[in-house]
Amino acid sequence: MKYLVSVLMGAMSYGVLSTIVVLAYGEGYQLGEVVGSQLLTGFILSWLLVLYTKLKEKRKLHGSASVSTATSKISPKLTWKQRLLLMLAGAPTVVTGLLYYQSLRYIPASFAIILLFQFTWISVLIQAVSKRQRPSKVMLWTLLVLLGGTLLAAGVMEQGSAPFNFLGILLGLLSAVSYSLFIIFSGKAVPTVHPAYRSAWMVTGGLILLCILFPPYFLFNGLLWGPLLVFGLLLGFFGAFIPPVLFAIGVPHIGEDMAGVLGAAELPVAVLLSSFVLHEQVSELQWLGVGLILLGVIAPELHKVMRLGIRRLGTR
């Protein structure tokens, strides 16, 4: 149960980000400054957690009567190959943030999160292609429900022929692809290592990539010590620290499929905040679309549970 709650809380944390980013843009900050301050905060918090974990393990070692028992509880030292794998696995988080945050310049936050949320079927498609398996009938029906929910939630029925910003839509969909890769990699990249170490190296890899793409000038030009610091702390805590740690704890135990289902918690949180904080108009028809998307995400797992229950009844 704790692993389910872990992934659920991580997903809900992601739902907070779009509102904070829009507020940061309103203060005049640029993409590199917003993402850079976020990852810098996440980097510091992640390695502080590693330090705390190491101290805790040393206390157990000194306080244990049995040296062999205490030693078995200490996390094995990572090889550089494992560290490199984790840093590469952290790259999609940066790409997701850059694409998603940039899309917020062109489309409303309530629409951007719906596009990002297409990771639910994109991740299924990626795994189906990688395993060379055709999607089941249940999954095909689910995709149709998700498509219908997306059209409603995006306000297509209400806007009619009103122009859409195709660059914003493209960026939002690409962020969904990147987020799908993050969920898959977060479950498969060195899963036996302690979550604190896994998360820290993943954030480190993300920060290195970001510094290559966007040199961190904000560290030296004085911008960091203004409102950017507040935005960076909030984004770093809810985006670069909490979700990777909680996903590193939960995803290896519950699997990528269930993680995708629990990721549904991100959508209503983001839409609610965009409505109440940013005062974006979200109609009843759009809320119906959000409900359909949630139903489409949960339906495959409900189908599995029902089939498992029928099988158990049949064996009695």
PDB file of C-alpha atoms in Angstrom:
ATOM      1  CA  MET A   1       0.000   0.000   0.000  1.00  0.00           C
ATOM      2  CA  LYS A   2       2.801   2.428   0.850  1.00  0.00           C
ATOM      3  CA  TYR A   3       4.266   2.045  -2.646  1.00  0.00           C
ATOM      4  CA  LEU A   4       0.913   2.940  -4.222  1.00  0.00           C
ATOM      5  CA  VAL A   5       0.617   6.021  -1.996  1.00  0.00           C
ATOM      6  CA  SER A   6       4.210   6.948  -2.856  1.00  0.00           C
ATOM      7  CA  VAL A   7       3.551   7.065  -6.616  1.00  0.00           C
ATOM      8  CA  LEU A   8       0.181   8.768  -6.057  1.00  0.00           C
ATOM      9  CA  MET A   9       1.748  11.597  -4.043  1.00  0.00           C
ATOM     10  CA  GLY A  10       4.513  11.963  -6.632  1.00  0.00           C
ATOM     11  CA  ALA A  11       1.952  12.375  -9.401  1.00  0.00           C
ATOM     12  CA  MET A  12      -0.040  14.930  -7.394  1.00  0.00           C
ATOM     13  CA  SER A  13       3.161  16.919  -6.862  1.00  0.00           C
ATOM     14  CA  TYR A  14       3.642  17.167 -10.617  1.00  0.00           C
ATOM     15  CA  GLY A  15       0.152  18.651 -10.891  1.00  0.00           C
ATOM     16  CA  VAL A  16       1.256  21.760  -8.984  1.00  0.00           C
ATOM     17  CA  LEU A  17       4.035  22.725 -11.407  1.00  0.00           C
ATOM     18  CA  SER A  18       2.158  24.318 -14.301  1.00  0.00           C
ATOM     19  CA  THR A  19       0.528  26.939 -12.083  1.00  0.00           C
ATOM     20  CA  ILE A  20       3.867  27.918 -10.518  1.00  0.00           C
ATOM     21  CA  VAL A  21       5.525  28.177 -13.945  1.00  0.00           C
ATOM     22  CA  VAL A  22       2.803  30.449 -15.324  1.00  0.00           C
ATOM     23  CA  LEU A  23       3.210  32.704 -12.274  1.00  0.00           C
ATOM     24  CA  ALA A  24       6.996  32.750 -12.835  1.00  0.00           C
ATOM     25  CA  TYR A  25       6.497  33.728 -16.488  1.00  0.00           C
ATOM     26  CA  GLY A  26       4.230  36.512 -15.270  1.00  0.00           C
ATOM     27  CA  GLU A  27       7.201  37.893 -13.336  1.00  0.00           C
ATOM     28  CA  GLY A  28       9.252  37.995 -16.541  1.00  0.00           C
ATOM     29  CA  TYR A  29      11.517  34.981 -16.032  1.00  0.00           C
ATOM     30  CA  GLN A  30      12.689  32.873 -18.978  1.00  0.00           C
ATOM     31  CA  LEU A  31      12.532  29.115 -19.592  1.00  0.00           C
ATOM     32  CA  GLY A  32      16.172  28.378 -18.718  1.00  0.00           C
ATOM     33  CA  GLU A  33      15.941  30.384 -15.489  1.00  0.00           C
ATOM     34  CA  VAL A  34      12.748  28.647 -14.382  1.00  0.00           C
ATOM     35  CA  VAL A  35      13.920  25.097 -15.118  1.00  0.00           C
ATOM     36  CA  GLY A  36      17.455  25.845 -13.930  1.00  0.00           C
ATOM     37  CA  SER A  37      16.347  27.103 -10.512  1.00  0.00           C
ATOM     38  CA  GLN A  38      14.035  24.100 -10.217  1.00  0.00           C
ATOM     39  CA  LEU A  39      16.748  21.531 -10.916  1.00  0.00           C
ATOM     40  CA  LEU A  40      19.319  23.320  -8.759  1.00  0.00           C
ATOM     41  CA  THR A  41      16.928  23.121  -5.788  1.00  0.00           C
ATOM     42  CA  GLY A  42      16.139  19.483  -6.568  1.00  0.00           C
ATOM     43  CA  PHE A  43      19.869  18.714  -6.827  1.00  0.00           C
ATOM     44  CA  ILE A  44      20.639  20.215  -3.407  1.00  0.00           C
ATOM     45  CA  LEU A  45      17.658  18.549  -1.706  1.00  0.00           C
ATOM     46  CA  SER A  46      18.410  15.168  -3.297  1.00  0.00           C
ATOM     47  CA  TRP A  47      22.026  15.101  -2.144  1.00  0.00           C
ATOM     48  CA  LEU A  48      21.025  16.284   1.332  1.00  0.00           C
ATOM     49  CA  LEU A  49      18.724  13.243   1.425  1.00  0.00           C
ATOM     50  CA  VAL A  50      21.668  11.041   0.360  1.00  0.00           C
ATOM     51  CA  LEU A  51      23.777  12.492   3.191  1.00  0.00           C
ATOM     52  CA  TYR A  52      20.967  11.823   5.677  1.00  0.00           C
ATOM     53  CA  THR A  53      20.597   8.262   4.365  1.00  0.00           C
ATOM     54  CA  LYS A  54      24.331   7.595   4.720  1.00  0.00           C
ATOM     55  CA  LEU A  55      24.387   8.901   8.300  1.00  0.00           C
ATOM     56  CA  LYS A  56      21.364   6.770   9.145  1.00  0.00           C
ATOM     57  CA  GLU A  57      23.035   3.663   7.699  1.00  0.00           C
ATOM     58  CA  LYS A  58      26.246   4.343   9.673  1.00  0.00           C
ATOM     59  CA  ARG A  59      24.254   4.649  12.907  1.00  0.00           C
ATOM     60  CA  LYS A  60      22.639   1.280  12.215  1.00  0.00           C
ATOM     61  CA  LEU A  61      26.063  -0.228  11.567  1.00  0.00           C
ATOM     62  CA  HIS A  62      27.541   1.057  14.840  1.00  0.00           C
ATOM     63  CA  GLY A  63      24.418   0.300  16.855  1.00  0.00           C
ATOM     64  CA  SER A  64      23.923  -3.275  15.645  1.00  0.00           C
ATOM     65  CA  ALA A  65      25.202  -6.209  17.664  1.00  0.00           C
ATOM     66  CA  SER A  66      25.686  -8.277  14.524  1.00  0.00           C
ATOM     67  CA  VAL A  67      28.106  -6.730  12.044  1.00  0.00           C
ATOM     68  CA  SER A  68      26.987  -9.033   9.212  1.00  0.00           C
ATOM     69  CA  THR A  69      23.322  -8.098   9.698  1.00  0.00           C
ATOM     70  CA  ALA A  70      24.050  -4.372   9.784  1.00  0.00           C
ATOM     71  CA  THR A  71      26.352  -4.572   6.771  1.00  0.00           C
ATOM     72  CA  SER A  72      23.624  -6.266   4.733  1.00  0.00           C
ATOM     73  CA  LYS A  73      21.351  -3.263   5.327  1.00  0.00           C
ATOM     74  CA  ILE A  74      23.872  -0.765   3.951  1.00  0.00           C
ATOM     75  CA  SER A  75      23.356   0.176   0.317  1.00  0.00           C
ATOM     76  CA  PRO A  76      26.079  -1.221  -1.961  1.00  0.00           C
ATOM     77  CA  LYS A  77      28.392   1.311  -3.567  1.00  0.00           C
ATOM     78  CA  LEU A  78      27.328   2.275  -7.080  1.00  0.00           C
ATOM     79  CA  THR A  79      29.653   1.613  -9.993  1.00  0.00           C
ATOM     80  CA  TRP A  80      30.262   4.387 -12.494  1.00  0.00           C
ATOM     81  CA  LYS A  81      28.300   2.393 -15.068  1.00  0.00           C
ATOM     82  CA  GLN A  82      25.274   2.407 -12.738  1.00  0.00           C
ATOM     83  CA  ARG A  83      25.715   6.123 -12.048  1.00  0.00           C
ATOM     84  CA  LEU A  84      25.856   6.840 -15.785  1.00  0.00           C
ATOM     85  CA  LEU A  85      22.691   4.790 -16.384  1.00  0.00           C
ATOM     86  CA  LEU A  86      20.867   6.726 -13.673  1.00  0.00           C
ATOM     87  CA  MET A  87      22.045  10.068 -15.038  1.00  0.00           C
ATOM     88  CA  LEU A  88      20.831   9.074 -18.509  1.00  0.00           C
ATOM     89  CA  ALA A  89      17.505   8.000 -16.997  1.00  0.00           C
ATOM     90  CA  GLY A  90      17.197  11.472 -15.481  1.00  0.00           C
ATOM     91  CA  ALA A  91      17.547  13.201 -18.856  1.00  0.00           C
ATOM     92  CA  PRO A  92      13.854  12.762 -19.817  1.00  0.00           C
ATOM     93  CA  THR A  93      12.805  14.746 -16.742  1.00  0.00           C
ATOM     94  CA  VAL A  94      14.680  17.785 -18.066  1.00  0.00           C
ATOM     95  CA  VAL A  95      13.370  17.349 -21.610  1.00  0.00           C
ATOM     96  CA  THR A  96       9.834  16.978 -20.223  1.00  0.00           C
ATOM     97  CA  GLY A  97      10.172  20.145 -18.169  1.00  0.00           C
ATOM     98  CA  LEU A  98      11.597  22.174 -21.052  1.00  0.00           C
ATOM     99  CA  LEU A  99       8.920  21.072 -23.519  1.00  0.00           C
ATOM    100  CA  TYR A 100       6.032  21.324 -21.063  1.00  0.00           C
ATOM    101  CA  TYR A 101       7.046  24.684 -19.603  1.00  0.00           C
ATOM    102  CA  GLN A 102       7.634  26.129 -23.075  1.00  0.00           C
ATOM    103  CA  SER A 103       4.159  24.984 -24.174  1.00  0.00           C
ATOM    104  CA  LEU A 104       2.709  27.092 -21.349  1.00  0.00           C
ATOM    105  CA  ARG A 105       3.816  30.199 -23.264  1.00  0.00           C
ATOM    106  CA  TYR A 106       1.411  29.344 -26.091  1.00  0.00           C
ATOM    107  CA  ILE A 107      -1.534  27.470 -24.553  1.00  0.00           C
ATOM    108  CA  PRO A 108      -3.430  27.645 -21.232  1.00  0.00           C
ATOM    109  CA  ALA A 109      -2.129  25.569 -18.311  1.00  0.00           C
ATOM    110  CA  SER A 110      -5.396  23.598 -18.167  1.00  0.00           C
ATOM    111  CA  PHE A 111      -4.867  22.561 -21.822  1.00  0.00           C
ATOM    112  CA  ALA A 112      -1.114  21.935 -21.476  1.00  0.00           C
ATOM    113  CA  ILE A 113      -1.614  19.426 -18.650  1.00  0.00           C
ATOM    114  CA  ILE A 114      -4.181  17.548 -20.760  1.00  0.00           C
ATOM    115  CA  LEU A 115      -1.627  17.231 -23.565  1.00  0.00           C
ATOM    116  CA  LEU A 116       1.057  16.123 -21.129  1.00  0.00           C
ATOM    117  CA  PHE A 117      -1.398  13.591 -19.786  1.00  0.00           C
ATOM    118  CA  GLN A 118      -1.408  11.755 -23.111  1.00  0.00           C
ATOM    119  CA  PHE A 119       1.579   9.902 -21.648  1.00  0.00           C
ATOM    120  CA  THR A 120      -0.995   7.401 -20.344  1.00  0.00           C
ATOM    121  CA  TRP A 121      -1.547   5.864 -23.787  1.00  0.00           C
ATOM    122  CA  ILE A 122       1.831   6.808 -25.247  1.00  0.00           C
ATOM    123  CA  SER A 123       3.612   4.751 -22.556  1.00  0.00           C
ATOM    124  CA  VAL A 124       1.340   1.785 -23.356  1.00  0.00           C
ATOM    125  CA  LEU A 125       2.117   2.187 -27.056  1.00  0.00           C
ATOM    126  CA  ILE A 126       5.880   2.369 -26.419  1.00  0.00           C
ATOM    127  CA  GLN A 127       5.789  -0.812 -24.335  1.00  0.00           C
ATOM    128  CA  ALA A 128       3.599  -2.594 -26.912  1.00  0.00           C
ATOM    129  CA  VAL A 129       6.082  -1.741 -29.680  1.00  0.00           C
ATOM    130  CA  SER A 130       9.101  -2.696 -27.566  1.00  0.00           C
ATOM    131  CA  LYS A 131       7.504  -6.042 -26.642  1.00  0.00           C
ATOM    132  CA  ARG A 132       6.077  -6.523 -30.161  1.00  0.00           C
ATOM    133  CA  GLN A 133       2.594  -7.098 -28.809  1.00  0.00           C
ATOM    134  CA  ARG A 134      -0.665  -5.832 -30.268  1.00  0.00           C
ATOM    135  CA  PRO A 135      -2.804  -3.765 -27.905  1.00  0.00           C
ATOM    136  CA  SER A 136      -5.797  -5.704 -26.587  1.00  0.00           C
ATOM    137  CA  LYS A 137      -9.417  -4.822 -27.380  1.00  0.00           C
ATOM    138  CA  VAL A 138      -9.730  -3.307 -23.902  1.00  0.00           C
ATOM    139  CA  MET A 139      -6.727  -1.079 -24.584  1.00  0.00           C
ATOM    140  CA  LEU A 140      -8.110   0.011 -27.964  1.00  0.00           C
ATOM    141  CA  TRP A 141     -11.421   0.974 -26.349  1.00  0.00           C
ATOM    142  CA  THR A 142      -9.455   2.787 -23.663  1.00  0.00           C
ATOM    143  CA  LEU A 143      -7.586   4.787 -26.294  1.00  0.00           C
ATOM    144  CA  LEU A 144     -10.895   5.822 -27.877  1.00  0.00           C
ATOM    145  CA  VAL A 145     -12.218   6.969 -24.483  1.00  0.00           C
ATOM    146  CA  LEU A 146      -8.997   8.900 -23.879  1.00  0.00           C
ATOM    147  CA  LEU A 147      -9.225  10.533 -27.304  1.00  0.00           C
ATOM    148  CA  GLY A 148     -12.843  11.563 -26.725  1.00  0.00           C
ATOM    149  CA  GLY A 149     -12.025  12.865 -23.253  1.00  0.00           C
ATOM    150  CA  THR A 150      -9.081  14.837 -24.609  1.00  0.00           C
ATOM    151  CA  LEU A 151     -11.232  16.512 -27.278  1.00  0.00           C
ATOM    152  CA  LEU A 152     -13.799  17.512 -24.651  1.00  0.00           C
ATOM    153  CA  ALA A 153     -11.241  18.617 -22.069  1.00  0.00           C
ATOM    154  CA  ALA A 154      -9.384  20.686 -24.651  1.00  0.00           C
ATOM    155  CA  GLY A 155     -12.586  22.590 -25.412  1.00  0.00           C
ATOM    156  CA  VAL A 156     -12.643  21.586 -29.083  1.00  0.00           C
ATOM    157  CA  MET A 157     -16.445  21.223 -29.068  1.00  0.00           C
ATOM    158  CA  GLU A 158     -16.896  24.728 -27.639  1.00  0.00           C
ATOM    159  CA  GLN A 159     -14.233  26.605 -29.600  1.00  0.00           C
ATOM    160  CA  GLY A 160     -15.371  25.185 -32.927  1.00  0.00           C
ATOM    161  CA  SER A 161     -13.260  26.749 -35.637  1.00  0.00           C
ATOM    162  CA  ALA A 162     -11.308  28.977 -33.241  1.00  0.00           C
ATOM    163  CA  PRO A 163      -7.566  28.787 -34.030  1.00  0.00           C
ATOM    164  CA  PHE A 164      -5.328  26.564 -31.941  1.00  0.00           C
ATOM    165  CA  ASN A 165      -1.655  27.268 -31.379  1.00  0.00           C
ATOM    166  CA  PHE A 166      -0.097  24.259 -33.099  1.00  0.00           C
ATOM    167  CA  LEU A 167       3.385  24.950 -31.722  1.00  0.00           C
ATOM    168  CA  GLY A 168       2.008  24.807 -28.169  1.00  0.00           C
ATOM    169  CA  ILE A 169       0.109  21.602 -28.968  1.00  0.00           C
ATOM    170  CA  LEU A 170       3.224  20.008 -30.501  1.00  0.00           C
ATOM    171  CA  LEU A 171       5.362  20.945 -27.483  1.00  0.00           C
ATOM    172  CA  GLY A 172       2.721  19.561 -25.113  1.00  0.00           C
ATOM    173  CA  LEU A 173       2.522  16.240 -26.965  1.00  0.00           C
ATOM    174  CA  LEU A 174       6.307  15.915 -27.122  1.00  0.00           C
ATOM    175  CA  SER A 175       6.440  16.481 -23.361  1.00  0.00           C
ATOM    176  CA  ALA A 176       4.034  13.541 -23.011  1.00  0.00           C
ATOM    177  CA  VAL A 177       6.424  11.315 -24.997  1.00  0.00           C
ATOM    178  CA  SER A 178       9.340  12.386 -22.816  1.00  0.00           C
ATOM    179  CA  TYR A 179       7.342  11.836 -19.614  1.00  0.00           C
ATOM    180  CA  SER A 180       6.440   8.328 -20.813  1.00  0.00           C
ATOM    181  CA  LEU A 181      10.134   7.538 -21.208  1.00  0.00           C
ATOM    182  CA  PHE A 182      10.826   8.897 -17.716  1.00  0.00           C
ATOM    183  CA  ILE A 183       8.232   6.582 -16.141  1.00  0.00           C
ATOM    184  CA  ILE A 184       9.621   3.575 -18.010  1.00  0.00           C
ATOM    185  CA  PHE A 185      13.262   4.378 -17.218  1.00  0.00           C
ATOM    186  CA  SER A 186      12.568   5.248 -13.567  1.00  0.00           C
ATOM    187  CA  GLY A 187      11.343   1.704 -13.004  1.00  0.00           C
ATOM    188  CA  LYS A 188      14.137  -0.064 -14.901  1.00  0.00           C
ATOM    189  CA  ALA A 189      17.284   1.951 -14.162  1.00  0.00           C
ATOM    190  CA  VAL A 190      19.207   0.127 -11.403  1.00  0.00           C
ATOM    191  CA  PRO A 191      16.060  -0.697  -9.358  1.00  0.00           C
ATOM    192  CA  THR A 192      18.018  -2.537  -6.612  1.00  0.00           C
ATOM    193  CA  VAL A 193      19.771   0.651  -5.444  1.00  0.00           C
ATOM    194  CA  HIS A 194      18.337   2.732  -2.581  1.00  0.00           C
ATOM    195  CA  PRO A 195      15.781   5.282  -3.901  1.00  0.00           C
ATOM    196  CA  ALA A 196      17.690   8.227  -2.395  1.00  0.00           C
ATOM    197  CA  TYR A 197      20.837   7.390  -4.392  1.00  0.00           C
ATOM    198  CA  ARG A 198      18.865   6.636  -7.555  1.00  0.00           C
ATOM    199  CA  SER A 199      16.978   9.923  -7.362  1.00  0.00           C
ATOM    200  CA  ALA A 200      20.112  11.991  -6.637  1.00  0.00           C
ATOM    201  CA  TRP A 201      22.018  10.639  -9.622  1.00  0.00           C
ATOM    202  CA  MET A 202      18.988  11.045 -11.893  1.00  0.00           C
ATOM    203  CA  VAL A 203      18.611  14.703 -10.869  1.00  0.00           C
ATOM    204  CA  THR A 204      22.372  15.181 -11.320  1.00  0.00           C
ATOM    205  CA  GLY A 205      22.174  13.888 -14.877  1.00  0.00           C
ATOM    206  CA  GLY A 206      19.264  16.200 -15.557  1.00  0.00           C
ATOM    207  CA  LEU A 207      21.113  19.226 -14.159  1.00  0.00           C
ATOM    208  CA  ILE A 208      24.216  18.509 -16.257  1.00  0.00           C
ATOM    209  CA  LEU A 209      22.103  18.271 -19.419  1.00  0.00           C
ATOM    210  CA  LEU A 210      20.295  21.507 -18.594  1.00  0.00           C
ATOM    211  CA  CYS A 211      23.538  23.392 -17.959  1.00  0.00           C
ATOM    212  CA  ILE A 212      24.719  22.312 -21.418  1.00  0.00           C
ATOM    213  CA  LEU A 213      21.498  23.501 -23.066  1.00  0.00           C
ATOM    214  CA  PHE A 214      20.995  26.618 -20.908  1.00  0.00           C
ATOM    215  CA  PRO A 215      24.153  27.935 -19.181  1.00  0.00           C
ATOM    216  CA  PRO A 216      23.124  28.975 -15.624  1.00  0.00           C
ATOM    217  CA  TYR A 217      23.746  32.717 -15.922  1.00  0.00           C
ATOM    218  CA  PHE A 218      21.080  33.327 -13.272  1.00  0.00           C
ATOM    219  CA  LEU A 219      23.581  32.112 -10.655  1.00  0.00           C
ATOM    220  CA  PHE A 220      25.840  35.120 -11.306  1.00  0.00           C
ATOM    221  CA  ASN A 221      23.604  37.961 -12.537  1.00  0.00           C
ATOM    222  CA  GLY A 222      21.690  38.372  -9.256  1.00  0.00           C
ATOM    223  CA  LEU A 223      18.322  37.059 -10.525  1.00  0.00           C
ATOM    224  CA  LEU A 224      18.409  34.065  -8.191  1.00  0.00           C
ATOM    225  CA  TRP A 225      18.098  36.263  -5.101  1.00  0.00           C
ATOM    226  CA  GLY A 226      14.778  37.743  -6.143  1.00  0.00           C
ATOM    227  CA  PRO A 227      11.366  36.090  -6.596  1.00  0.00           C
ATOM    228  CA  LEU A 228      13.104  33.472  -8.785  1.00  0.00           C
ATOM    229  CA  LEU A 229      14.430  31.875  -5.597  1.00  0.00           C
ATOM    230  CA  VAL A 230      10.885  31.338  -4.309  1.00  0.00           C
ATOM    231  CA  PHE A 231       9.733  29.875  -7.629  1.00  0.00           C
ATOM    232  CA  GLY A 232      12.850  27.711  -7.803  1.00  0.00           C
ATOM    233  CA  LEU A 233      12.312  26.353  -4.289  1.00  0.00           C
ATOM    234  CA  LEU A 234       8.674  25.489  -5.016  1.00  0.00           C
ATOM    235  CA  LEU A 235       9.388  23.948  -8.417  1.00  0.00           C
ATOM    236  CA  GLY A 236      12.432  22.108  -7.103  1.00  0.00           C
ATOM    237  CA  PHE A 237      10.523  20.644  -4.158  1.00  0.00           C
ATOM    238  CA  PHE A 238       7.389  19.615  -6.058  1.00  0.00           C
ATOM    239  CA  GLY A 239       9.052  18.822  -9.392  1.00  0.00           C
ATOM    240  CA  ALA A 240      12.713  17.810  -9.094  1.00  0.00           C
ATOM    241  CA  PHE A 241      12.824  16.344  -5.569  1.00  0.00           C
ATOM    242  CA  ILE A 242       9.552  14.826  -4.351  1.00  0.00           C
ATOM    243  CA  PRO A 243       8.353  13.018  -7.548  1.00  0.00           C
ATOM    244  CA  PRO A 244      11.692  11.355  -8.490  1.00  0.00           C
ATOM    245  CA  VAL A 245      12.191  10.139  -4.900  1.00  0.00           C
ATOM    246  CA  LEU A 246       8.635   8.848  -4.565  1.00  0.00           C
ATOM    247  CA  PHE A 247       8.692   7.285  -8.048  1.00  0.00           C
ATOM    248  CA  ALA A 248      12.042   5.657  -7.286  1.00  0.00           C
ATOM    249  CA  ILE A 249      10.467   4.152  -4.151  1.00  0.00           C
ATOM    250  CA  GLY A 250       7.182   3.012  -5.670  1.00  0.00           C
ATOM    251  CA  VAL A 251       7.529   2.244  -9.398  1.00  0.00           C
ATOM    252  CA  PRO A 252       9.904  -0.766  -9.076  1.00  0.00           C
ATOM    253  CA  HIS A 253       7.379  -2.416  -6.711  1.00  0.00           C
ATOM    254  CA  ILE A 254       4.077  -1.672  -8.457  1.00  0.00           C
ATOM    255  CA  GLY A 255       5.217  -1.670 -12.113  1.00  0.00           C
ATOM    256  CA  GLU A 256       5.056   0.905 -14.904  1.00  0.00           C
ATOM    257  CA  ASP A 257       1.418   0.078 -15.796  1.00  0.00           C
ATOM    258  CA  MET A 258       0.075   0.801 -12.308  1.00  0.00           C
ATOM    259  CA  ALA A 259       2.315   3.878 -12.088  1.00  0.00           C
ATOM    260  CA  GLY A 260       0.631   5.191 -15.223  1.00  0.00           C
ATOM    261  CA  VAL A 261      -2.783   4.662 -13.629  1.00  0.00           C
ATOM    262  CA  LEU A 262      -1.853   6.420 -10.407  1.00  0.00           C
ATOM    263  CA  GLY A 263      -0.362   9.230 -12.468  1.00  0.00           C
ATOM    264  CA  ALA A 264      -3.977  10.188 -13.190  1.00  0.00           C
ATOM    265  CA  ALA A 265      -3.933  12.159  -9.931  1.00  0.00           C
ATOM    266  CA  GLU A 266      -1.800  14.778 -11.663  1.00  0.00           C
ATOM    267  CA  LEU A 267      -4.567  15.854 -14.037  1.00  0.00           C
ATOM    268  CA  PRO A 268      -7.353  17.029 -11.670  1.00  0.00           C
ATOM    269  CA  VAL A 269      -4.800  18.731  -9.397  1.00  0.00           C
ATOM    270  CA  ALA A 270      -3.380  20.764 -12.286  1.00  0.00           C
ATOM    271  CA  VAL A 271      -6.774  21.679 -13.731  1.00  0.00           C
ATOM    272  CA  LEU A 272      -8.133  22.682 -10.327  1.00  0.00           C
ATOM    273  CA  LEU A 273      -5.158  24.933  -9.600  1.00  0.00           C
ATOM    274  CA  SER A 274      -5.264  26.524 -13.056  1.00  0.00           C
ATOM    275  CA  SER A 275      -8.940  27.271 -12.481  1.00  0.00           C
ATOM    276  CA  PHE A 276      -8.729  28.657  -8.931  1.00  0.00           C
ATOM    277  CA  VAL A 277      -5.260  30.253  -8.931  1.00  0.00           C
ATOM    278  CA  LEU A 278      -4.815  31.339 -12.560  1.00  0.00           C
ATOM    279  CA  HIS A 279      -8.563  31.938 -13.066  1.00  0.00           C
ATOM    280  CA  GLU A 280      -8.597  30.013 -16.338  1.00  0.00           C
ATOM    281  CA  GLN A 281     -12.114  29.214 -17.555  1.00  0.00           C
ATOM    282  CA  VAL A 282     -12.867  25.481 -17.287  1.00  0.00           C
ATOM    283  CA  SER A 283     -16.375  24.630 -18.470  1.00  0.00           C
ATOM    284  CA  GLU A 284     -18.584  21.746 -17.383  1.00  0.00           C
ATOM    285  CA  LEU A 285     -17.959  20.051 -20.734  1.00  0.00           C
ATOM    286  CA  GLN A 286     -14.211  20.264 -20.151  1.00  0.00           C
ATOM    287  CA  TRP A 287     -14.611  18.760 -16.673  1.00  0.00           C
ATOM    288  CA  LEU A 288     -16.563  15.926 -18.309  1.00  0.00           C
ATOM    289  CA  GLY A 289     -13.578  15.407 -20.595  1.00  0.00           C
ATOM    290  CA  VAL A 290     -11.250  15.268 -17.578  1.00  0.00           C
ATOM    291  CA  GLY A 291     -13.533  12.651 -16.039  1.00  0.00           C
ATOM    292  CA  LEU A 292     -13.463  10.580 -19.244  1.00  0.00           C
ATOM    293  CA  ILE A 293      -9.649  10.718 -19.321  1.00  0.00           C
ATOM    294  CA  LEU A 294      -9.483   9.507 -15.722  1.00  0.00           C
ATOM    295  CA  LEU A 295     -11.948   6.735 -16.552  1.00  0.00           C
ATOM    296  CA  GLY A 296      -9.883   5.737 -19.564  1.00  0.00           C
ATOM    297  CA  VAL A 297      -6.731   5.503 -17.449  1.00  0.00           C
ATOM    298  CA  ILE A 298      -8.341   3.482 -14.672  1.00  0.00           C
ATOM    299  CA  ALA A 299     -10.452   1.182 -16.919  1.00  0.00           C
ATOM    300  CA  PRO A 300      -7.659  -1.273 -17.937  1.00  0.00           C
ATOM    301  CA  GLU A 301      -6.676  -1.908 -14.327  1.00  0.00           C
ATOM    302  CA  LEU A 302     -10.329  -2.313 -13.304  1.00  0.00           C
ATOM    303  CA  HIS A 303     -10.710  -4.860 -16.105  1.00  0.00           C
ATOM    304  CA  LYS A 304      -7.678  -6.798 -14.816  1.00  0.00           C
ATOM    305  CA  VAL A 305      -9.054  -6.825 -11.260  1.00  0.00           C
ATOM    306  CA  MET A 306     -12.467  -8.018 -12.456  1.00  0.00           C
ATOM    307  CA  ARG A 307     -10.946 -10.817 -14.555  1.00  0.00           C
ATOM    308  CA  LEU A 308      -8.761 -11.896 -11.640  1.00  0.00           C
ATOM    309  CA  GLY A 309     -11.811 -11.950  -9.343  1.00  0.00           C
ATOM    310  CA  ILE A 310     -13.800 -14.066 -11.832  1.00  0.00           C
ATOM    311  CA  ARG A 311     -10.924 -16.545 -12.132  1.00  0.00           C
ATOM    312  CA  ARG A 312     -10.666 -16.909  -8.382  1.00  0.00           C
ATOM    313  CA  LEU A 313     -14.401 -17.512  -8.110  1.00  0.00           C
ATOM    314  CA  GLY A 314     -14.145 -20.133 -10.848  1.00  0.00           C
ATOM    315  CA  THR A 315     -11.453 -22.067  -9.005  1.00  0.00           C
ATOM    316  CA  ARG A 316     -13.527 -22.369  -5.822  1.00  0.00           C
TER     317      ARG A 316
END
